[in-house]
Coordinates of C-alpha atoms in Angstrom, one line a residue:
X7 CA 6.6 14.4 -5.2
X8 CA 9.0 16.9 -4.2
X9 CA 9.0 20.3 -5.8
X10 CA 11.7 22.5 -6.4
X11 CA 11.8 25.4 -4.2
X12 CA 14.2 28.7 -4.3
X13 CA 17.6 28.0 -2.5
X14 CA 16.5 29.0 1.3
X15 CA 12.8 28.8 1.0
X16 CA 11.1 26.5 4.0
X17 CA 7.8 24.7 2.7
X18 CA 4.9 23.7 5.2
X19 CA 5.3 20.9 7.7
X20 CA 3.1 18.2 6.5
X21 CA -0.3 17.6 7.5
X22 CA -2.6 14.2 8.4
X23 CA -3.0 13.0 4.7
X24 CA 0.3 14.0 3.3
X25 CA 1.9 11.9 5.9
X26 CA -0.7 9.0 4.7
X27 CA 0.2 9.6 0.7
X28 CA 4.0 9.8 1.6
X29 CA 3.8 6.6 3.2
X30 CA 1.3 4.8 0.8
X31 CA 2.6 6.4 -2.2
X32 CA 4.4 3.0 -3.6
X33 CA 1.9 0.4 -2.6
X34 CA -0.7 2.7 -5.2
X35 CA 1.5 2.5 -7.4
X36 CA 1.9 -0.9 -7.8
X37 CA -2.0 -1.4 -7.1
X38 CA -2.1 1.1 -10.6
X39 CA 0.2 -0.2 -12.4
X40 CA -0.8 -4.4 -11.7
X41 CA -4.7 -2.3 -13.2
X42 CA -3.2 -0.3 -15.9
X43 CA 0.4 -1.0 -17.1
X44 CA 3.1 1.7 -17.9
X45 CA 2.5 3.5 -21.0
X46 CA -1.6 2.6 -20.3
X47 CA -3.7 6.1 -20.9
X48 CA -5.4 6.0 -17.7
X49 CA -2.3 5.2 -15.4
X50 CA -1.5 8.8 -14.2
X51 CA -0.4 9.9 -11.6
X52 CA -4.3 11.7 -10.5
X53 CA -5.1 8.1 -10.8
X54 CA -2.7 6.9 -8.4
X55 CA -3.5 10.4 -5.9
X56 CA -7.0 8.8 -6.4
X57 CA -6.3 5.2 -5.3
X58 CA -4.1 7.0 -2.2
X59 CA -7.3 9.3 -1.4
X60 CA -10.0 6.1 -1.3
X61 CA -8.1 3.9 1.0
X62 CA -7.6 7.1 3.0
X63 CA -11.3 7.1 3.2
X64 CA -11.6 4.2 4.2
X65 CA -8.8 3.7 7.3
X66 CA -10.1 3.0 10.6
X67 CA -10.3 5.7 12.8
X68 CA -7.1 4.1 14.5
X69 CA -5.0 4.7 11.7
X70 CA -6.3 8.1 10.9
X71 CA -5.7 8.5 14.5
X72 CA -2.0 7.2 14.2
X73 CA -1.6 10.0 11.1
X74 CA -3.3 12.5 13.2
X75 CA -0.4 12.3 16.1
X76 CA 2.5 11.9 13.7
X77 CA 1.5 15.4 11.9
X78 CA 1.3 16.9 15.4
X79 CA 4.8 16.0 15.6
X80 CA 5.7 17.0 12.4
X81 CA 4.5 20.2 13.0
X82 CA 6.3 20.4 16.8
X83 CA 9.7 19.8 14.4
X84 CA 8.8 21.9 12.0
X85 CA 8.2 24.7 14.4
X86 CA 11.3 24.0 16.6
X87 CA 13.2 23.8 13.6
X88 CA 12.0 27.1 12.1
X89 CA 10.6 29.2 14.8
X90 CA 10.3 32.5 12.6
X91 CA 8.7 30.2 9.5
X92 CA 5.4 32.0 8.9
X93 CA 3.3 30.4 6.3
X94 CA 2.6 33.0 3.5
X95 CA -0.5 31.3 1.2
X96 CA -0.2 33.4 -2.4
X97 CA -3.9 35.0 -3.0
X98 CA -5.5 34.5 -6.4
X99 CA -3.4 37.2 -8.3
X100 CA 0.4 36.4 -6.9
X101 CA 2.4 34.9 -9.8
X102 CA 5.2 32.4 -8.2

């Protein structure tokens, strides 16, 4: 889930669904896995990112609430803990 970034580079405070997918990551893979076990062809991991997005889609609006307010805090960290982060997207030419 995690990527490696250069020594000293900040990423992006997380938004709504990546809170969501963080947090559900290990109950899709178990859903996955008990449908298609290890070493199966179609148990990848854009499965699993596909099981996460479906029951994302269909939360109640409470719980999508409930994500909504913890990435508003995430971001109030993120900001307080890096007040001159600026993010920086690459355009379609930029090599990493």
């Amino acid at each position: 889930e995690t990527k490696q970034r250069k020594p000293g580079k900040v990423g992006r405070a997380l938004n709504t669904f990546f809170l969501y997918r963080k947090a559900h990551m290990a109950r899709a893979m178990e859903l996955t896995h008990t449908q298609f076990p290890k070493g199966h062809p179609r148990r990848t991991m854009q499965m699993i990112l596909k099981v996460v997005a479906e029951s994302w889609r269909l939360e109640p609006r409470a719980v999508r609430d409930s994500f909504q307010k913890l990435a508003a805090i995430e971001t109030k960290n993120h900001q307080l803990a890096f007040p001159t982060y600026k993010y920086n997207p690459r355009t379609k030419g930029t090599k990493r």
